[in-house]
Coordinates of C-alpha atoms in Angstrom, one line a residue:
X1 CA 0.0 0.0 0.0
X2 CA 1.1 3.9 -0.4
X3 CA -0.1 6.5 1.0
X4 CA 0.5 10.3 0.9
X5 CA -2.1 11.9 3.4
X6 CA -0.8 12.7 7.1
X7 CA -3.0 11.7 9.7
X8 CA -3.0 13.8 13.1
X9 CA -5.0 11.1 15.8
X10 CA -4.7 12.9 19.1
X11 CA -2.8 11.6 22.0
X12 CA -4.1 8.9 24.5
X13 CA -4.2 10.9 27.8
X14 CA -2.4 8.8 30.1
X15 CA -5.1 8.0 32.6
X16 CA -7.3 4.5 31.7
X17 CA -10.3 5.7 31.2
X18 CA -11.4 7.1 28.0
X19 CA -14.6 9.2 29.0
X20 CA -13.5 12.8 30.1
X21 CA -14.9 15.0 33.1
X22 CA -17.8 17.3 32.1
X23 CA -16.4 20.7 30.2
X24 CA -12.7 18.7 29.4
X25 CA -11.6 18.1 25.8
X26 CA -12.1 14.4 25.0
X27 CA -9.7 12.1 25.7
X28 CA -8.9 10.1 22.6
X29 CA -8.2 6.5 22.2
X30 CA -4.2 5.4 20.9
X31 CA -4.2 3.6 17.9
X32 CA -1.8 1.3 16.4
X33 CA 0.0 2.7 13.5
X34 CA 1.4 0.4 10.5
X35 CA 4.5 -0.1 9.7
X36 CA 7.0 2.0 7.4
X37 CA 6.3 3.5 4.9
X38 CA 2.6 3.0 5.5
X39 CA 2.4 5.0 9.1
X40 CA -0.1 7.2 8.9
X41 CA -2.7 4.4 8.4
X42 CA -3.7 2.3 11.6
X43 CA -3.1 -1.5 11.8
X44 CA -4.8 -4.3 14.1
X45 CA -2.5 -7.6 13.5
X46 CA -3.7 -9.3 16.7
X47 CA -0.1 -11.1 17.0
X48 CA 0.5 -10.0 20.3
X49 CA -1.8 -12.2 23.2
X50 CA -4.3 -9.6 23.8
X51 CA -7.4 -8.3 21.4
X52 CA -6.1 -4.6 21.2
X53 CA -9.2 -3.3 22.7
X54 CA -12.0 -5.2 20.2
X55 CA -14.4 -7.0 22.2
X56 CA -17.9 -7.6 21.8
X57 CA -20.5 -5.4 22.8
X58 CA -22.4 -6.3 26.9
X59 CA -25.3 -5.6 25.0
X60 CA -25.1 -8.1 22.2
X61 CA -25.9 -11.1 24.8
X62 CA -29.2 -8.9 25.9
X63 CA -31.2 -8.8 22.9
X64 CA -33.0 -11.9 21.3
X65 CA -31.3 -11.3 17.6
X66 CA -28.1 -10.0 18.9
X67 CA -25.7 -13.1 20.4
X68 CA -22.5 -12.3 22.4
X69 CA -19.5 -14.1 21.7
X70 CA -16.7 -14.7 23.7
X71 CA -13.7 -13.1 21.5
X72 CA -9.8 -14.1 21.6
X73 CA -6.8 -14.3 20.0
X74 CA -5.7 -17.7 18.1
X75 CA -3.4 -19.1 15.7
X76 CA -5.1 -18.0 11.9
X77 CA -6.4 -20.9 10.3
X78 CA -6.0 -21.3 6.1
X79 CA -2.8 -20.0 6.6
X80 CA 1.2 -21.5 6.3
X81 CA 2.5 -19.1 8.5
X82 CA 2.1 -19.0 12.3
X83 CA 0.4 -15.8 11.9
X84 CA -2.3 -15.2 15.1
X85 CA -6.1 -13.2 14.6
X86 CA -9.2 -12.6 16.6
X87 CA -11.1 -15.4 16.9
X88 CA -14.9 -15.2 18.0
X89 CA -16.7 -18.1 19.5
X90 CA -20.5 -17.4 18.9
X91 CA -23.9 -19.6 18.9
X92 CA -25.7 -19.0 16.6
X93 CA -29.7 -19.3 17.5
X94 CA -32.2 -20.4 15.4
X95 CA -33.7 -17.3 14.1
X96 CA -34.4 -15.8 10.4
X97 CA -32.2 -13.1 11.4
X98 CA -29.4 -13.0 14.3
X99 CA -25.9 -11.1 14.7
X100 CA -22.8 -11.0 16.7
X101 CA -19.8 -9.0 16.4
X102 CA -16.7 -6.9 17.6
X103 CA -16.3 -3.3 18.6
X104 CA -14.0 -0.9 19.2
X105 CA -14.5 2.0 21.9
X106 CA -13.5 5.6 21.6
X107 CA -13.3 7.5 21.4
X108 CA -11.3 8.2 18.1
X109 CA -10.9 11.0 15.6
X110 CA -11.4 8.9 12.2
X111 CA -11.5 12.8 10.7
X112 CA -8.7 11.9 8.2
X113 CA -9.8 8.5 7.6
X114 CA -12.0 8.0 4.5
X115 CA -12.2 3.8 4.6
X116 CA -11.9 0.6 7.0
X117 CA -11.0 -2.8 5.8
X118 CA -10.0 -5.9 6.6
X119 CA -10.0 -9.9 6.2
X120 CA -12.6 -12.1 7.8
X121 CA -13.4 -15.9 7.9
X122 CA -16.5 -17.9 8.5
X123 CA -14.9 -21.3 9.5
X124 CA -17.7 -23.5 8.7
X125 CA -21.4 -22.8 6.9
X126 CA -24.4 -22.1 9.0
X127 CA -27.0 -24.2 7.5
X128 CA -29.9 -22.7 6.0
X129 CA -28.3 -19.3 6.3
X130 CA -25.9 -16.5 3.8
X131 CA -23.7 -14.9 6.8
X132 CA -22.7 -11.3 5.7
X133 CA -20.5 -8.6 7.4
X134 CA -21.1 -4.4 7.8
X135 CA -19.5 -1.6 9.3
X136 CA -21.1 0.4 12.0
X137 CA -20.0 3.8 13.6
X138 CA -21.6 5.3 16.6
X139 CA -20.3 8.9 16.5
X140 CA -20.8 12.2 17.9
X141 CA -21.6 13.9 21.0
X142 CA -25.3 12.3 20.6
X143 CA -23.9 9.2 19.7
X144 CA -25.7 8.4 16.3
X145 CA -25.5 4.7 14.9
X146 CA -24.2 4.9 11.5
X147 CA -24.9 1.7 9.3
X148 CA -23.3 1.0 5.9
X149 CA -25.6 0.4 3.4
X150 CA -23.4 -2.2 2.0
X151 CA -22.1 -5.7 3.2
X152 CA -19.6 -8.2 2.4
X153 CA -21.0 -11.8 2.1
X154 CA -18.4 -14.4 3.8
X155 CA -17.7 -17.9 2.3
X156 CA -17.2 -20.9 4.6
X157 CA -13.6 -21.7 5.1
X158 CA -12.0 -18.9 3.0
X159 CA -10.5 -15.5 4.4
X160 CA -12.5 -12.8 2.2
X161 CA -11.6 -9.2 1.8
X162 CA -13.7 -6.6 3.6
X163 CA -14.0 -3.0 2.8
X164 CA -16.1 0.3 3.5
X165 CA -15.7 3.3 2.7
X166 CA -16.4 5.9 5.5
X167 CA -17.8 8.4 3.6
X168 CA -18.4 7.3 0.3
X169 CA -19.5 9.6 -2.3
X170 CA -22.0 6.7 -4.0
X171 CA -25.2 6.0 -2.6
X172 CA -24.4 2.7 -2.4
X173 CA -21.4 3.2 0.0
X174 CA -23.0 5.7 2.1
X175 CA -22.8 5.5 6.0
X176 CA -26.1 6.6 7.3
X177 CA -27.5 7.6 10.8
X178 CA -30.5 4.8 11.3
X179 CA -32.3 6.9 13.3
X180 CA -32.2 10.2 11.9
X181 CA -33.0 11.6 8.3
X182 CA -31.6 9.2 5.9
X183 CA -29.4 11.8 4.3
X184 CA -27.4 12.7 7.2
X185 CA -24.2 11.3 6.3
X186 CA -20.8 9.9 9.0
X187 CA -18.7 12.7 7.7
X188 CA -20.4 15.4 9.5
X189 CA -19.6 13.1 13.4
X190 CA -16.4 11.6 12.1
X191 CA -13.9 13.4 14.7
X192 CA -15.6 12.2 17.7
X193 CA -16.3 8.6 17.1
X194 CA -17.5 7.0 20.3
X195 CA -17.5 3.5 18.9
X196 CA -16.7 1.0 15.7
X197 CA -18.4 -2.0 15.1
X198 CA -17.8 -5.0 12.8
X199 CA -21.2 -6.9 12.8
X200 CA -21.6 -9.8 11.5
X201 CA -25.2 -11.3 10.6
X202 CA -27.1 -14.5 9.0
X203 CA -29.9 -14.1 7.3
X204 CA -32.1 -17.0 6.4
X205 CA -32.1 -18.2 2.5
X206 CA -35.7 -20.0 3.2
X207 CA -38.0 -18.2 6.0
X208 CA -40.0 -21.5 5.7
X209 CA -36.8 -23.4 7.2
X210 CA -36.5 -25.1 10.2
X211 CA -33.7 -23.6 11.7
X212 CA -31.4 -24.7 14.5
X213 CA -28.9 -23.6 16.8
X214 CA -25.3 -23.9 16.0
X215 CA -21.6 -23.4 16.8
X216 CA -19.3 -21.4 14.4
X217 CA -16.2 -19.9 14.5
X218 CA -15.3 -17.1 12.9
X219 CA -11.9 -15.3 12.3
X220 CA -10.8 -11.3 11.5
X221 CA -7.5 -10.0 11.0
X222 CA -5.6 -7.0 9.3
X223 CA -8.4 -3.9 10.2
X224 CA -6.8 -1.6 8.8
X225 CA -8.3 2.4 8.9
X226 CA -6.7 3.9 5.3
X227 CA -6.2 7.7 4.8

């Protein structure tokens, strides 16, 4: 990859937490950078033993369609190399339409990022179902959730290539707020993003079919924020 934009993400204050007293400037998440000569974008490799903050969302394991899953770092599977990635153990229950996922907390100035991508592998099929992933930003002071219109369909067993633009000038790769006017655009919220969420979510092929629940595994690795 090359890149020629700088990117200026403010400093981590020092203190844990990440939520600032009332009337003090926000303080702003680290994140990792890439290597030379790529920098200025951010990189999550996951080789390390820890998840780099990702984790899924409390409230994922409190809502009937929403299933938490408990998320780690293992050995990347499909692979030669001894290369390591998160690795999300979910159930998946027998419902037309469920979801887990991973998220990132803020918050984080994404300001002078304009897309996030990254790799992500179903291990084995959910019967019945097409399991797709989409990016979601919750942003601003009022925290609006911001859904992509588009989603990546995953392939059982195969590490597939996932990409969305934050601010994409097409319709089709628009990131909307869900609950306000369908034309309000990320762009406008992008320096204070509260959170970033990878979801990932099986939809059934046949809403006559008997599903069941199930075990799968499912991989991601390399998320990447590009200038």
């Amino acid at each position: 990859m090359g890149y020629s934009a700088a990117v200026s993400v403010p400093a981590v204050n020092a203190q844990s937490d990440l939520v600032s007293p009332a009337g003090d400037a926000p303080r702003y998440r680290d994140l990792p950078r890439c290597p030379e000569p790529d920098a200025h974008a951010v990189c999550f490799e996951f080789e390390g033993a820890g998840t780099d903050g990702w984790s899924c969302p409390a409230w994922f394991g409190l809502k009937d369609r929403y299933r938490s899953s408990t998320v780690g770092v293992a050995a990347r599977p499909g692979t030669t190399d001894d290369g390591r990635a998160l690795h999300l153990q979910t159930t998946w229950p027998g419902l037309h339409w469920c979801a887990t996922g991973i998220r990132l907390e803020g918050p984080v100035d994404l300001s002078s990022f304009s897309m996030l991508t990254a790799r992500i592998r179903l291990d084995d099929n959910l019967p019945g179902r097409s399991v797709a992933a989409r990016l979601i930003v919750v942003a601003g002071d009022d925290w609006h959730w911001y859904e992509a219109r588009r989603k990546t369909y995953l392939k059982a067993g195969r590490w597939i290539p996932f990409q969305a633009p934050l601010a994409g000038e097409s319709t089709a790769d628009q990131m909307l707020d869900y609950w306000g006017p369908k034309a309000m655009e990320l762009v406008k919220d992008q320096a204070i993003v509260q959170e970033i969420i990878l979801r990932i979510e099986a939809v059934a092929t046949d809403r006559g079919s008997n599903l069941t629940d199930v075990d799968r595994d499912i991989h991601i690795d390399s998320i990447t924020l590009i200038p």
